[in-house]
């Protein structure tokens, strides 16, 4: 029986003159849509069937962070659609699951941060 991948998280990715909507699914995939046309540009696999519970785009570093099943963070390059790195949550939280994340930029420090 085929399953429909319900959207579970969203992130707006603005690069140069294009805007994309990255959509995480309940089946561990990412769908990338061009906002102007509404067309599906790419479908990506987060290396597992776990729900993508969070997406965040870091404008300054031009990276997309995907949180899968509260247990894994993957880092994506939106220009090449490649997964650059994966980390387990326990590396960042001493064994606890992650419930949410956000990227912020602190102008006074000229630093970007991923808040977990």
CSV table of N, CA and C in Angstrom, one decimal:
chain,number,residue,atom,x,y,z
A,1,UNK,N,0.8,-1.2,0.0
A,1,UNK,CA,0.0,0.0,0.0
A,1,UNK,C,0.9,1.2,0.0
A,2,UNK,N,0.6,2.2,-0.9
A,2,UNK,CA,1.4,3.4,-0.9
A,2,UNK,C,0.9,4.3,0.2
A,3,UNK,N,1.9,5.1,0.7
A,3,UNK,CA,1.6,6.0,1.8
A,3,UNK,C,1.9,7.4,1.2
A,4,UNK,N,1.1,8.3,1.7
A,4,UNK,CA,1.3,9.7,1.3
A,4,UNK,C,2.1,10.4,2.4
A,5,UNK,N,3.2,11.1,2.0
A,5,UNK,CA,4.1,11.8,2.9
A,5,UNK,C,3.4,13.1,3.3
A,6,UNK,N,3.0,13.2,4.5
A,6,UNK,CA,2.4,14.4,5.0
A,6,UNK,C,3.5,15.4,5.3
A,7,UNK,N,3.3,16.7,5.0
A,7,UNK,CA,4.2,17.7,5.4
A,7,UNK,C,4.3,17.9,6.9
A,8,UNK,N,5.5,18.0,7.4
A,8,UNK,CA,5.7,18.1,8.8
A,8,UNK,C,6.5,19.3,9.3
A,9,UNK,N,7.2,20.0,8.3
A,9,UNK,CA,8.0,21.2,8.7
A,9,UNK,C,8.3,21.9,7.4
A,10,UNK,N,8.5,23.2,7.5
A,10,UNK,CA,8.7,24.1,6.4
A,10,UNK,C,9.9,25.1,6.7
A,11,UNK,N,10.6,25.5,5.6
A,11,UNK,CA,11.6,26.5,5.7
A,11,UNK,C,11.7,27.3,4.4
A,12,UNK,N,11.7,28.6,4.5
A,12,UNK,CA,11.9,29.5,3.3
A,12,UNK,C,13.4,29.6,3.1
A,13,UNK,N,13.8,29.3,1.9
A,13,UNK,CA,15.2,29.5,1.5
A,13,UNK,C,15.3,30.5,0.4
A,14,UNK,N,15.9,31.6,0.7
A,14,UNK,CA,16.1,32.8,-0.2
A,14,UNK,C,17.5,32.8,-0.7
A,15,UNK,N,17.8,32.6,-1.9
A,15,UNK,CA,19.1,32.7,-2.5
A,15,UNK,C,19.1,33.5,-3.8
A,16,UNK,N,20.0,34.5,-3.8
A,16,UNK,CA,20.1,35.4,-4.9
A,16,UNK,C,18.7,35.9,-5.4
A,17,UNK,N,18.3,35.5,-6.5
A,17,UNK,CA,17.0,36.0,-7.0
A,17,UNK,C,15.9,34.9,-7.0
A,18,UNK,N,16.2,33.7,-6.4
A,18,UNK,CA,15.2,32.7,-6.3
A,18,UNK,C,14.8,32.4,-4.8
A,19,UNK,N,13.6,32.0,-4.7
A,19,UNK,CA,13.0,31.7,-3.4
A,19,UNK,C,12.5,30.3,-3.5
A,20,UNK,N,12.8,29.5,-2.5
A,20,UNK,CA,12.4,28.1,-2.5
A,20,UNK,C,11.7,27.8,-1.1
A,21,UNK,N,10.8,26.9,-1.2
A,21,UNK,CA,10.1,26.3,0.0
A,21,UNK,C,10.6,24.9,0.2
A,22,UNK,N,11.3,24.7,1.3
A,22,UNK,CA,11.8,23.3,1.6
A,22,UNK,C,10.7,22.7,2.6
A,23,UNK,N,10.3,21.5,2.3
A,23,UNK,CA,9.2,20.9,3.0
A,23,UNK,C,9.7,19.5,3.5
A,24,UNK,N,9.7,19.4,4.9
A,24,UNK,CA,10.0,18.1,5.5
A,24,UNK,C,8.8,17.2,5.5
A,25,UNK,N,9.0,15.9,5.4
A,25,UNK,CA,7.8,15.0,5.4
A,25,UNK,C,7.8,14.1,6.6
A,26,UNK,N,6.7,13.4,6.8
A,26,UNK,CA,6.6,12.4,7.8
A,26,UNK,C,7.2,11.1,7.4
A,27,UNK,N,7.8,11.0,6.2
A,27,UNK,CA,8.5,9.8,5.8
A,27,UNK,C,10.0,10.0,5.6
A,28,UNK,N,10.6,11.0,6.1
A,28,UNK,CA,12.0,11.2,6.1
A,28,UNK,C,12.5,11.8,4.8
A,29,UNK,N,11.7,12.5,4.1
A,29,UNK,CA,12.2,13.1,2.8
A,29,UNK,C,12.0,14.7,2.9
A,30,UNK,N,12.7,15.3,2.0
A,30,UNK,CA,12.6,16.8,1.9
A,30,UNK,C,12.2,17.0,0.4
A,31,UNK,N,11.2,17.9,0.3
A,31,UNK,CA,10.8,18.3,-1.1
A,31,UNK,C,11.1,19.8,-1.2
A,32,UNK,N,11.7,20.2,-2.3
A,32,UNK,CA,12.1,21.6,-2.6
A,32,UNK,C,11.2,22.1,-3.7
A,33,UNK,N,10.5,23.2,-3.4
A,33,UNK,CA,9.6,23.8,-4.4
A,33,UNK,C,10.1,25.2,-4.7
A,34,UNK,N,10.0,25.6,-6.0
A,34,UNK,CA,10.3,26.9,-6.4
A,34,UNK,C,9.0,27.7,-6.1
A,35,UNK,N,9.2,28.8,-5.4
A,35,UNK,CA,8.0,29.5,-4.9
A,35,UNK,C,7.2,30.2,-6.0
A,36,UNK,N,8.0,30.8,-6.9
A,36,UNK,CA,7.3,31.6,-8.0
A,36,UNK,C,6.5,30.7,-8.9
A,37,UNK,N,7.0,29.5,-9.3
A,37,UNK,CA,6.2,28.7,-10.2
A,37,UNK,C,5.4,27.6,-9.5
A,38,UNK,N,5.8,27.3,-8.2
A,38,UNK,CA,5.2,26.2,-7.5
A,38,UNK,C,5.6,24.8,-7.9
A,39,UNK,N,6.6,24.8,-8.7
A,39,UNK,CA,7.1,23.5,-9.2
A,39,UNK,C,8.0,22.8,-8.2
A,40,UNK,N,7.9,21.5,-8.2
A,40,UNK,CA,8.9,20.7,-7.4
A,40,UNK,C,10.2,20.7,-8.1
A,41,UNK,N,11.3,21.1,-7.4
A,41,UNK,CA,12.6,21.2,-8.0
A,41,UNK,C,13.4,20.0,-7.7
A,42,UNK,N,13.3,19.5,-6.4
A,42,UNK,CA,14.1,18.3,-6.0
A,42,UNK,C,13.3,17.6,-4.9
A,43,UNK,N,13.6,16.3,-4.8
A,43,UNK,CA,13.1,15.5,-3.7
A,43,UNK,C,14.4,14.8,-3.1
A,44,UNK,N,14.6,15.0,-1.8
A,44,UNK,CA,15.8,14.5,-1.2
A,44,UNK,C,15.5,13.5,0.0
A,45,UNK,N,16.4,12.6,0.2
A,45,UNK,CA,16.2,11.6,1.2
A,45,UNK,C,17.1,11.9,2.4
A,46,UNK,N,16.5,12.0,3.6
A,46,UNK,CA,17.3,12.3,4.8
A,46,UNK,C,17.9,11.0,5.5
A,47,UNK,N,18.0,9.9,4.7
A,47,UNK,CA,18.7,8.7,5.1
A,47,UNK,C,17.9,8.0,6.3
A,48,UNK,N,16.6,7.9,6.1
A,48,UNK,CA,15.8,7.2,7.1
A,48,UNK,C,14.3,7.5,6.9
A,49,UNK,N,13.5,6.7,7.4
A,49,UNK,CA,12.0,6.9,7.3
A,49,UNK,C,11.4,7.8,8.4
A,50,UNK,N,12.3,8.4,9.3
A,50,UNK,CA,11.8,9.1,10.4
A,50,UNK,C,11.3,10.5,9.9
A,51,UNK,N,10.3,11.0,10.6
A,51,UNK,CA,9.7,12.3,10.3
A,51,UNK,C,10.7,13.4,10.5
A,52,UNK,N,10.7,14.3,9.5
A,52,UNK,CA,11.5,15.6,9.6
A,52,UNK,C,10.7,16.6,10.4
A,53,UNK,N,11.1,16.7,11.7
A,53,UNK,CA,10.3,17.5,12.6
A,53,UNK,C,10.7,19.0,12.6
A,54,UNK,N,11.8,19.4,12.0
A,54,UNK,CA,12.2,20.8,12.0
A,54,UNK,C,13.1,21.1,10.8
A,55,UNK,N,12.9,22.3,10.2
A,55,UNK,CA,13.8,22.8,9.2
A,55,UNK,C,14.2,24.2,9.5
A,56,UNK,N,15.4,24.6,9.3
A,56,UNK,CA,15.8,26.0,9.5
A,56,UNK,C,16.9,26.4,8.5
A,57,UNK,N,16.8,27.6,7.9
A,57,UNK,CA,17.7,28.1,7.0
A,57,UNK,C,18.6,29.2,7.6
A,58,UNK,N,19.9,29.0,7.5
A,58,UNK,CA,20.8,30.0,8.0
A,58,UNK,C,21.2,30.9,6.8
A,59,UNK,N,20.7,32.1,6.8
A,59,UNK,CA,21.0,33.0,5.6
A,59,UNK,C,22.5,33.3,5.5
A,60,UNK,N,23.1,33.6,6.6
A,60,UNK,CA,24.5,34.0,6.5
A,60,UNK,C,25.4,32.9,6.0
A,61,UNK,N,25.2,31.7,6.4
A,61,UNK,CA,26.1,30.6,6.0
A,61,UNK,C,25.5,29.8,4.8
A,62,UNK,N,24.3,30.1,4.4
A,62,UNK,CA,23.6,29.5,3.3
A,62,UNK,C,23.5,28.0,3.5
A,63,UNK,N,23.0,27.6,4.6
A,63,UNK,CA,22.8,26.2,4.9
A,63,UNK,C,21.4,25.9,5.4
A,64,UNK,N,20.9,24.7,5.1
A,64,UNK,CA,19.6,24.3,5.6
A,64,UNK,C,19.9,23.2,6.7
A,65,UNK,N,19.3,23.3,7.9
A,65,UNK,CA,19.4,22.3,8.9
A,65,UNK,C,18.1,21.5,9.0
A,66,UNK,N,18.2,20.2,9.0
A,66,UNK,CA,17.0,19.4,9.1
A,66,UNK,C,17.1,18.5,10.3
A,67,UNK,N,16.0,18.5,11.2
A,67,UNK,CA,16.0,17.7,12.4
A,67,UNK,C,15.1,16.5,12.1
A,68,UNK,N,15.6,15.3,12.2
A,68,UNK,CA,14.8,14.1,11.9
A,68,UNK,C,14.6,13.3,13.2
A,69,UNK,N,13.3,13.1,13.4
A,69,UNK,CA,12.8,12.2,14.5
A,69,UNK,C,13.4,12.6,15.9
A,70,UNK,N,13.7,13.9,16.0
A,70,UNK,CA,14.3,14.5,17.3
A,70,UNK,C,15.6,13.9,17.6
A,71,UNK,N,16.2,13.1,16.7
A,71,UNK,CA,17.5,12.4,17.0
A,71,UNK,C,18.6,12.7,16.1
A,72,UNK,N,18.4,13.3,14.9
A,72,UNK,CA,19.5,13.5,14.0
A,72,UNK,C,19.3,14.9,13.3
A,73,UNK,N,20.5,15.6,13.2
A,73,UNK,CA,20.5,16.9,12.5
A,73,UNK,C,21.3,16.7,11.2
A,74,UNK,N,20.8,17.0,10.0
A,74,UNK,CA,21.6,16.9,8.8
A,74,UNK,C,21.7,18.4,8.3
A,75,UNK,N,22.8,18.6,7.6
A,75,UNK,CA,23.1,20.0,7.1
A,75,UNK,C,23.2,19.9,5.6
A,76,UNK,N,22.4,20.7,4.9
A,76,UNK,CA,22.3,20.7,3.5
A,76,UNK,C,22.7,22.0,2.8
A,77,UNK,N,23.4,21.8,1.7
A,77,UNK,CA,23.7,22.9,0.8
A,77,UNK,C,22.6,23.2,-0.1
A,78,UNK,N,21.9,24.3,0.0
A,78,UNK,CA,20.7,24.5,-0.9
A,78,UNK,C,21.1,24.8,-2.4
A,79,UNK,N,22.3,25.2,-2.6
A,79,UNK,CA,22.7,25.4,-4.0
A,79,UNK,C,23.0,24.1,-4.8
A,80,UNK,N,23.5,23.1,-4.1
A,80,UNK,CA,23.8,21.8,-4.8
A,80,UNK,C,22.8,20.7,-4.3
A,81,UNK,N,22.0,21.0,-3.3
A,81,UNK,CA,21.1,20.0,-2.8
A,81,UNK,C,21.8,18.8,-2.2
A,82,UNK,N,23.0,19.0,-1.7
A,82,UNK,CA,23.8,17.9,-1.2
A,82,UNK,C,23.8,17.9,0.4
A,83,UNK,N,23.8,16.8,1.0
A,83,UNK,CA,23.9,16.7,2.4
A,83,UNK,C,25.4,16.8,2.8
A,84,UNK,N,25.7,17.8,3.5
A,84,UNK,CA,27.1,18.0,3.8
A,84,UNK,C,27.6,17.3,5.1
A,85,UNK,N,26.7,17.1,6.0
A,85,UNK,CA,27.1,16.5,7.3
A,85,UNK,C,25.8,16.0,8.1
A,86,UNK,N,26.0,15.0,8.9
A,86,UNK,CA,24.9,14.5,9.8
A,86,UNK,C,25.5,14.3,11.2
A,87,UNK,N,24.7,14.7,12.1
A,87,UNK,CA,25.0,14.6,13.5
A,87,UNK,C,23.9,13.9,14.3
A,88,UNK,N,24.2,13.1,15.3
A,88,UNK,CA,23.2,12.5,16.1
A,88,UNK,C,22.9,13.6,17.2
A,89,UNK,N,21.7,13.6,17.7
A,89,UNK,CA,21.3,14.6,18.7
A,89,UNK,C,22.1,14.3,20.0
A,90,UNK,N,22.4,13.1,20.3
A,90,UNK,CA,23.2,12.8,21.6
A,90,UNK,C,24.5,13.5,21.6
A,91,UNK,N,25.1,13.8,20.4
A,91,UNK,CA,26.4,14.5,20.4
A,91,UNK,C,26.3,15.9,20.9
A,92,UNK,N,25.1,16.5,20.7
A,92,UNK,CA,24.9,17.9,21.0
A,92,UNK,C,24.1,18.1,22.4
A,93,UNK,N,23.4,17.0,22.8
A,93,UNK,CA,22.6,17.2,24.0
A,93,UNK,C,22.9,16.2,25.1
A,94,UNK,N,24.0,15.5,25.1
A,94,UNK,CA,24.4,14.5,26.1
A,94,UNK,C,23.3,13.4,26.2
A,95,UNK,N,22.8,13.0,25.1
A,95,UNK,CA,21.9,11.8,25.2
A,95,UNK,C,20.4,12.1,25.0
A,96,UNK,N,20.0,13.4,25.2
A,96,UNK,CA,18.6,13.7,25.1
A,96,UNK,C,18.2,13.9,23.6
A,97,UNK,N,16.9,13.8,23.4
A,97,UNK,CA,16.3,14.1,22.1
A,97,UNK,C,16.2,15.6,21.9
A,98,UNK,N,16.2,16.1,20.7
A,98,UNK,CA,15.9,17.5,20.4
A,98,UNK,C,14.5,17.7,20.1
A,99,UNK,N,13.9,18.8,20.6
A,99,UNK,CA,12.5,19.1,20.3
A,99,UNK,C,12.3,20.2,19.3
A,100,UNK,N,13.3,21.1,19.2
A,100,UNK,CA,13.2,22.2,18.2
A,100,UNK,C,14.5,22.8,17.9
A,101,UNK,N,14.6,23.6,16.9
A,101,UNK,CA,15.9,24.3,16.6
A,101,UNK,C,15.5,25.6,15.8
A,102,UNK,N,16.5,26.5,15.8
A,102,UNK,CA,16.3,27.8,15.1
A,102,UNK,C,17.7,28.3,14.8
A,103,UNK,N,17.8,29.0,13.7
A,103,UNK,CA,19.1,29.6,13.4
A,103,UNK,C,18.9,31.1,13.6
A,104,UNK,N,19.9,31.8,14.2
A,104,UNK,CA,19.9,33.2,14.4
A,104,UNK,C,21.2,33.8,14.0
A,105,UNK,N,21.2,35.1,13.7
A,105,UNK,CA,22.4,35.9,13.4
A,105,UNK,C,22.5,37.0,14.4
A,106,UNK,N,23.6,37.1,15.0
A,106,UNK,CA,23.9,38.2,16.0
A,106,UNK,C,24.8,39.2,15.4
A,107,UNK,N,24.2,40.3,14.9
A,107,UNK,CA,25.0,41.3,14.2
A,107,UNK,C,26.2,41.9,15.0
A,108,UNK,N,26.0,42.1,16.3
A,108,UNK,CA,27.1,42.7,17.0
A,108,UNK,C,28.3,41.8,17.1
A,109,UNK,N,28.1,40.5,17.0
A,109,UNK,CA,29.2,39.5,17.1
A,109,UNK,C,29.6,39.0,15.7
A,110,UNK,N,28.8,39.4,14.7
A,110,UNK,CA,28.9,38.9,13.3
A,110,UNK,C,29.0,37.3,13.3
A,111,UNK,N,28.2,36.7,14.1
A,111,UNK,CA,28.1,35.2,14.2
A,111,UNK,C,26.7,34.7,13.9
A,112,UNK,N,26.7,33.5,13.4
A,112,UNK,CA,25.4,32.8,13.2
A,112,UNK,C,25.4,31.7,14.2
A,113,UNK,N,24.2,31.3,14.7
A,113,UNK,CA,24.1,30.2,15.7
A,113,UNK,C,22.9,29.4,15.4
A,114,UNK,N,23.1,28.1,15.7
A,114,UNK,CA,22.0,27.1,15.7
A,114,UNK,C,21.6,26.9,17.1
A,115,UNK,N,20.4,27.3,17.4
A,115,UNK,CA,19.8,27.1,18.8
A,115,UNK,C,19.1,25.8,18.8
A,116,UNK,N,19.4,25.0,19.8
A,116,UNK,CA,18.8,23.6,19.9
A,116,UNK,C,18.0,23.6,21.2
